[in-house]
Amino acid sequence: MNLDSENSDIDVSIIAQENEITLLNTIADAIESCKSPYFQISRVLQARIPLISIVDTLADNLQLDLSIWKLDKLEIAKVFEAYLSIDERVTPLIYAVRVWSKARKINNAYTGWINSFGWTVMVVAFLQINSVVPQIEELDLTKEKQDWQITNSSPVGVLFVQFFEWLLAFDYEKQRISIRHGGVTAKEADKFTDDVVFCVERPRTPYQNITRQVCHRTLKVIRKEWKRVLRLIEQGAKFQDLCAASDTHKLN
């Protein structure tokens, strides 16, 4: 979807009918059998989406996450491609948020943060609320270009600021982010089997939280990061200042 930089990690999925755990173990075993000192293999097989992570120490620790592709991912990819085609502001806004979140080290689901997919869904929800993109049901995935009457003409920089203002005002205790419902809807925590401290619903799967790994401690840090963005912008900071490298966050 053209949302990554040259320093981004690589996500690869295999479309296969075999049992995903068995197939991932077979691939990991094959790589480890090469006995290369330059590849570090981690197996994350108990997650909802099992994967193996491969780090190439010769390529500045480039990380590749390999998973087995599920059919709903194909549809989700088409949904986001449709959103990117609607308005030229969508791609740079998502890209900016993802770059910022990675620089500030709050973009990693395995350590309790929000991953790039989660941040992307959050941006799309914000754009729905602000009449830049439509609800999923209004998309025609058979068309290369979507027919949508855009009523919001705010530049990307303004939308970037408003995104963080919206997040800080978002009532995460009573609401969930859902692009199936135009951006935000009632939380309905009792209908989820996941943890729902902060809830971003999977686009095509009702009552599945893609930010289930976020706990009260990590959410507290994330909210501090949102406040930091707005504070620095108010002080006249540039985007590169917002993305200044962060030390590992202390979770008290």
Short mmCIF file of C-alpha atoms in Angstrom, two decimals:
data_model
loop_
_atom_site.label_atom_id
_atom_site.label_comp_id
_atom_site.label_asym_id
_atom_site.label_seq_id
_atom_site.Cartn_x
_atom_site.Cartn_y
_atom_site.Cartn_z
CA MET A 1 0.00 0.00 0.00
CA ASN A 2 3.04 2.28 -0.21
CA LEU A 3 2.94 3.35 3.43
CA ASP A 4 6.44 2.35 4.53
CA SER A 5 9.87 3.94 4.47
CA GLU A 6 13.18 2.37 3.44
CA ASN A 7 13.86 1.64 7.12
CA SER A 8 10.59 -0.18 7.76
CA ASP A 9 10.46 -3.79 8.83
CA ILE A 10 9.11 -6.28 6.30
CA ASP A 11 5.83 -8.16 6.72
CA VAL A 12 5.45 -11.22 4.49
CA SER A 13 2.45 -13.53 4.35
CA ILE A 14 2.12 -16.89 2.61
CA ILE A 15 -1.21 -18.01 1.17
CA ALA A 16 -1.42 -21.69 2.06
CA GLN A 17 -3.92 -24.40 3.05
CA GLU A 18 -1.58 -26.19 5.48
CA ASN A 19 -1.81 -25.80 9.23
CA GLU A 20 -0.15 -22.46 9.92
CA ILE A 21 1.75 -23.57 13.04
CA THR A 22 3.16 -26.63 11.28
CA LEU A 23 4.16 -24.63 8.22
CA LEU A 24 5.81 -21.85 10.23
CA ASN A 25 7.75 -24.38 12.30
CA THR A 26 8.92 -26.10 9.11
CA ILE A 27 10.15 -22.81 7.66
CA ALA A 28 11.88 -21.83 10.91
CA ASP A 29 13.53 -25.26 11.16
CA ALA A 30 14.81 -24.94 7.59
CA ILE A 31 16.33 -21.52 8.24
CA GLU A 32 17.92 -22.65 11.50
CA SER A 33 19.37 -25.72 9.76
CA CYS A 34 21.51 -23.37 7.67
CA LYS A 35 23.29 -22.47 10.93
CA SER A 36 23.91 -18.92 9.74
CA PRO A 37 25.34 -16.68 12.48
CA TYR A 38 23.65 -13.68 10.86
CA PHE A 39 20.00 -14.72 11.16
CA GLN A 40 18.13 -14.55 14.46
CA ILE A 41 14.89 -16.55 14.47
CA SER A 42 12.03 -16.01 16.93
CA ARG A 43 8.84 -18.06 16.92
CA VAL A 44 5.69 -16.25 18.04
CA LEU A 45 3.28 -19.12 17.58
CA GLN A 46 0.80 -18.59 20.41
CA ALA A 47 -0.40 -15.21 19.17
CA ARG A 48 -3.75 -14.79 17.45
CA ILE A 49 -1.78 -14.38 14.24
CA PRO A 50 1.17 -16.79 14.60
CA LEU A 51 4.41 -15.76 12.93
CA ILE A 52 8.14 -16.22 12.85
CA SER A 53 10.40 -13.20 13.09
CA ILE A 54 13.72 -13.20 11.23
CA VAL A 55 16.36 -10.57 11.97
CA ASP A 56 19.25 -10.08 9.53
CA THR A 57 22.16 -8.74 11.58
CA LEU A 58 24.14 -7.99 8.42
CA ALA A 59 21.46 -5.60 7.20
CA ASP A 60 21.27 -3.26 10.20
CA ASN A 61 19.02 -5.71 12.05
CA LEU A 62 16.37 -5.66 9.34
CA GLN A 63 13.38 -7.60 10.65
CA LEU A 64 11.04 -9.76 8.58
CA ASP A 65 7.82 -11.06 10.11
CA LEU A 66 6.43 -14.09 8.29
CA SER A 67 2.83 -15.24 8.78
CA ILE A 68 0.24 -17.31 6.97
CA TRP A 69 -2.22 -15.22 4.98
CA LYS A 70 -5.89 -15.46 5.90
CA LEU A 71 -8.63 -14.62 3.42
CA ASP A 72 -9.93 -11.69 5.47
CA LYS A 73 -6.53 -10.01 5.08
CA LEU A 74 -7.03 -9.93 1.33
CA GLU A 75 -10.30 -8.08 1.77
CA ILE A 76 -8.84 -5.73 4.37
CA ALA A 77 -5.99 -4.89 1.99
CA LYS A 78 -8.54 -4.01 -0.70
CA VAL A 79 -10.41 -1.82 1.78
CA PHE A 80 -7.33 0.21 2.62
CA GLU A 81 -6.26 0.47 -1.00
CA ALA A 82 -9.70 1.95 -1.69
CA TYR A 83 -9.29 4.46 1.13
CA LEU A 84 -5.87 5.51 -0.16
CA SER A 85 -7.37 6.17 -3.59
CA ILE A 86 -10.06 8.54 -2.32
CA ASP A 87 -7.96 11.51 -1.31
CA GLU A 88 -4.29 12.43 -1.65
CA ARG A 89 -4.08 13.40 2.04
CA VAL A 90 -4.80 9.88 3.33
CA THR A 91 -1.41 8.34 2.50
CA PRO A 92 0.83 11.09 3.94
CA LEU A 93 -1.24 11.32 7.13
CA ILE A 94 -1.07 7.56 7.78
CA TYR A 95 2.62 7.56 6.87
CA ALA A 96 3.39 10.45 9.25
CA VAL A 97 1.60 8.78 12.17
CA ARG A 98 3.36 5.47 11.56
CA VAL A 99 6.80 7.10 11.26
CA TRP A 100 6.20 9.09 14.45
CA SER A 101 4.94 6.09 16.43
CA LYS A 102 7.94 3.98 15.41
CA ALA A 103 10.40 6.76 16.26
CA ARG A 104 8.80 7.15 19.69
CA LYS A 105 8.88 3.35 20.22
CA ILE A 106 5.16 2.89 20.73
CA ASN A 107 4.60 0.79 17.60
CA ASN A 108 5.08 -2.83 18.64
CA ALA A 109 2.19 -5.08 19.61
CA TYR A 110 4.50 -7.70 21.13
CA THR A 111 5.63 -5.29 23.85
CA GLY A 112 2.21 -3.86 24.68
CA TRP A 113 1.96 -1.00 22.21
CA ILE A 114 -0.13 -0.38 19.09
CA ASN A 115 1.21 -1.81 15.83
CA SER A 116 1.17 -0.12 12.41
CA PHE A 117 -2.12 -1.75 11.48
CA GLY A 118 -3.74 -0.36 14.62
CA TRP A 119 -2.43 3.15 13.97
CA THR A 120 -3.67 2.93 10.38
CA VAL A 121 -7.18 1.94 11.44
CA MET A 122 -7.19 4.79 13.96
CA VAL A 123 -6.25 7.33 11.28
CA VAL A 124 -8.97 6.04 8.94
CA ALA A 125 -11.54 6.26 11.76
CA PHE A 126 -10.50 9.86 12.40
CA LEU A 127 -10.83 10.66 8.69
CA GLN A 128 -14.30 9.10 8.62
CA ILE A 129 -15.43 11.30 11.49
CA ASN A 130 -14.05 14.34 9.68
CA SER A 131 -15.74 13.56 6.33
CA VAL A 132 -12.55 12.81 4.41
CA VAL A 133 -13.33 9.12 3.76
CA PRO A 134 -16.59 7.10 3.93
CA GLN A 135 -17.68 4.12 5.99
CA ILE A 136 -16.69 0.69 4.72
CA GLU A 137 -20.23 -0.02 3.48
CA GLU A 138 -20.01 2.98 1.14
CA LEU A 139 -16.90 1.67 -0.62
CA ASP A 140 -17.17 -0.08 -3.97
CA LEU A 141 -14.21 -2.45 -4.01
CA THR A 142 -14.81 -3.25 -7.68
CA LYS A 143 -13.81 0.28 -8.65
CA GLU A 144 -10.25 1.52 -8.94
CA LYS A 145 -11.32 5.05 -8.00
CA GLN A 146 -13.98 5.64 -5.35
CA ASP A 147 -16.88 8.05 -5.86
CA TRP A 148 -17.00 10.07 -2.66
CA GLN A 149 -17.94 13.69 -2.10
CA ILE A 150 -15.22 15.16 0.13
CA THR A 151 -16.40 18.07 2.26
CA ASN A 152 -13.28 18.55 4.39
CA SER A 153 -10.45 20.50 2.74
CA SER A 154 -8.08 20.82 5.72
CA PRO A 155 -4.39 20.35 4.81
CA VAL A 156 -2.46 17.33 6.07
CA GLY A 157 -0.68 19.33 8.77
CA VAL A 158 -3.97 20.47 10.28
CA LEU A 159 -5.39 16.95 10.14
CA PHE A 160 -2.25 15.65 11.86
CA VAL A 161 -2.80 18.00 14.81
CA GLN A 162 -6.53 17.29 14.93
CA PHE A 163 -5.84 13.55 14.97
CA PHE A 164 -4.02 13.81 18.30
CA GLU A 165 -6.58 16.23 19.70
CA TRP A 166 -9.28 13.71 18.82
CA LEU A 167 -7.40 10.85 20.47
CA LEU A 168 -6.95 12.77 23.70
CA ALA A 169 -10.67 13.57 23.80
CA PHE A 170 -11.67 10.01 22.90
CA ASP A 171 -13.54 8.28 25.75
CA TYR A 172 -11.76 4.91 25.64
CA GLU A 173 -13.66 3.64 28.69
CA LYS A 174 -17.05 3.92 26.99
CA GLN A 175 -16.24 3.82 23.29
CA ARG A 176 -14.37 1.77 20.72
CA ILE A 177 -12.79 2.87 17.46
CA SER A 178 -14.53 1.13 14.57
CA ILE A 179 -14.39 1.97 10.88
CA ARG A 180 -17.43 -0.31 10.44
CA HIS A 181 -19.41 2.29 12.38
CA GLY A 182 -18.09 5.53 10.93
CA GLY A 183 -15.18 5.93 13.32
CA VAL A 184 -16.48 5.50 16.86
CA THR A 185 -19.27 3.55 18.54
CA ALA A 186 -20.22 2.25 21.98
CA LYS A 187 -17.57 0.00 23.50
CA GLU A 188 -19.81 -3.00 24.36
CA ALA A 189 -16.93 -4.52 26.30
CA ASP A 190 -19.02 -7.52 27.35
CA LYS A 191 -19.16 -8.72 23.72
CA PHE A 192 -15.37 -8.98 23.41
CA THR A 193 -13.30 -11.94 24.52
CA ASP A 194 -10.16 -9.78 24.26
CA ASP A 195 -8.83 -7.27 26.76
CA VAL A 196 -10.42 -3.92 25.93
CA VAL A 197 -8.50 -1.33 27.92
CA PHE A 198 -8.18 0.48 24.58
CA CYS A 199 -10.36 -0.90 21.81
CA VAL A 200 -9.82 -0.66 18.05
CA GLU A 201 -12.12 -3.09 16.28
CA ARG A 202 -10.80 -5.23 13.45
CA PRO A 203 -12.31 -3.79 10.23
CA ARG A 204 -14.07 -6.94 9.00
CA THR A 205 -14.41 -8.92 12.24
CA PRO A 206 -16.96 -7.63 14.77
CA TYR A 207 -15.90 -7.62 18.41
CA GLN A 208 -12.24 -8.44 17.81
CA ASN A 209 -9.83 -5.93 19.33
CA ILE A 210 -6.61 -5.36 17.38
CA THR A 211 -5.16 -3.35 20.29
CA ARG A 212 -5.93 -5.99 22.93
CA GLN A 213 -2.26 -5.97 24.04
CA VAL A 214 -2.54 -2.38 25.32
CA CYS A 215 -2.79 -2.29 29.11
CA HIS A 216 -3.39 0.60 31.50
CA ARG A 217 0.35 1.20 31.90
CA THR A 218 1.14 1.33 28.20
CA LEU A 219 -1.96 3.42 27.47
CA LYS A 220 -0.80 5.95 30.05
CA VAL A 221 2.51 6.30 28.19
CA ILE A 222 0.77 6.49 24.81
CA ARG A 223 -1.46 9.31 26.03
CA LYS A 224 1.62 11.15 27.29
CA GLU A 225 3.07 10.83 23.80
CA TRP A 226 -0.09 12.33 22.27
CA LYS A 227 0.16 15.26 24.69
CA ARG A 228 3.85 15.66 23.86
CA VAL A 229 3.03 16.03 20.15
CA LEU A 230 0.54 18.82 20.78
CA ARG A 231 2.81 20.57 23.26
CA LEU A 232 5.76 20.58 20.86
CA ILE A 233 3.63 21.74 17.93
CA GLU A 234 2.31 24.60 20.05
CA GLN A 235 5.94 25.53 20.73
CA GLY A 236 6.66 25.63 17.00
CA ALA A 237 8.44 22.29 16.66
CA LYS A 238 8.91 20.63 13.28
CA PHE A 239 7.95 17.07 12.40
CA GLN A 240 11.50 15.79 12.90
CA ASP A 241 11.39 17.18 16.45
CA LEU A 242 8.22 15.20 17.13
CA CYS A 243 10.05 12.09 15.91
CA ALA A 244 13.14 12.54 18.05
CA ALA A 245 14.33 9.11 19.14
CA SER A 246 12.83 7.93 22.40
CA ASP A 247 14.54 5.92 25.10
CA THR A 248 12.79 2.75 26.20
CA HIS A 249 9.66 3.77 28.08
CA LYS A 250 9.53 3.02 31.78
CA LEU A 251 6.24 1.43 32.73
CA ASN A 252 5.56 2.33 36.32
#
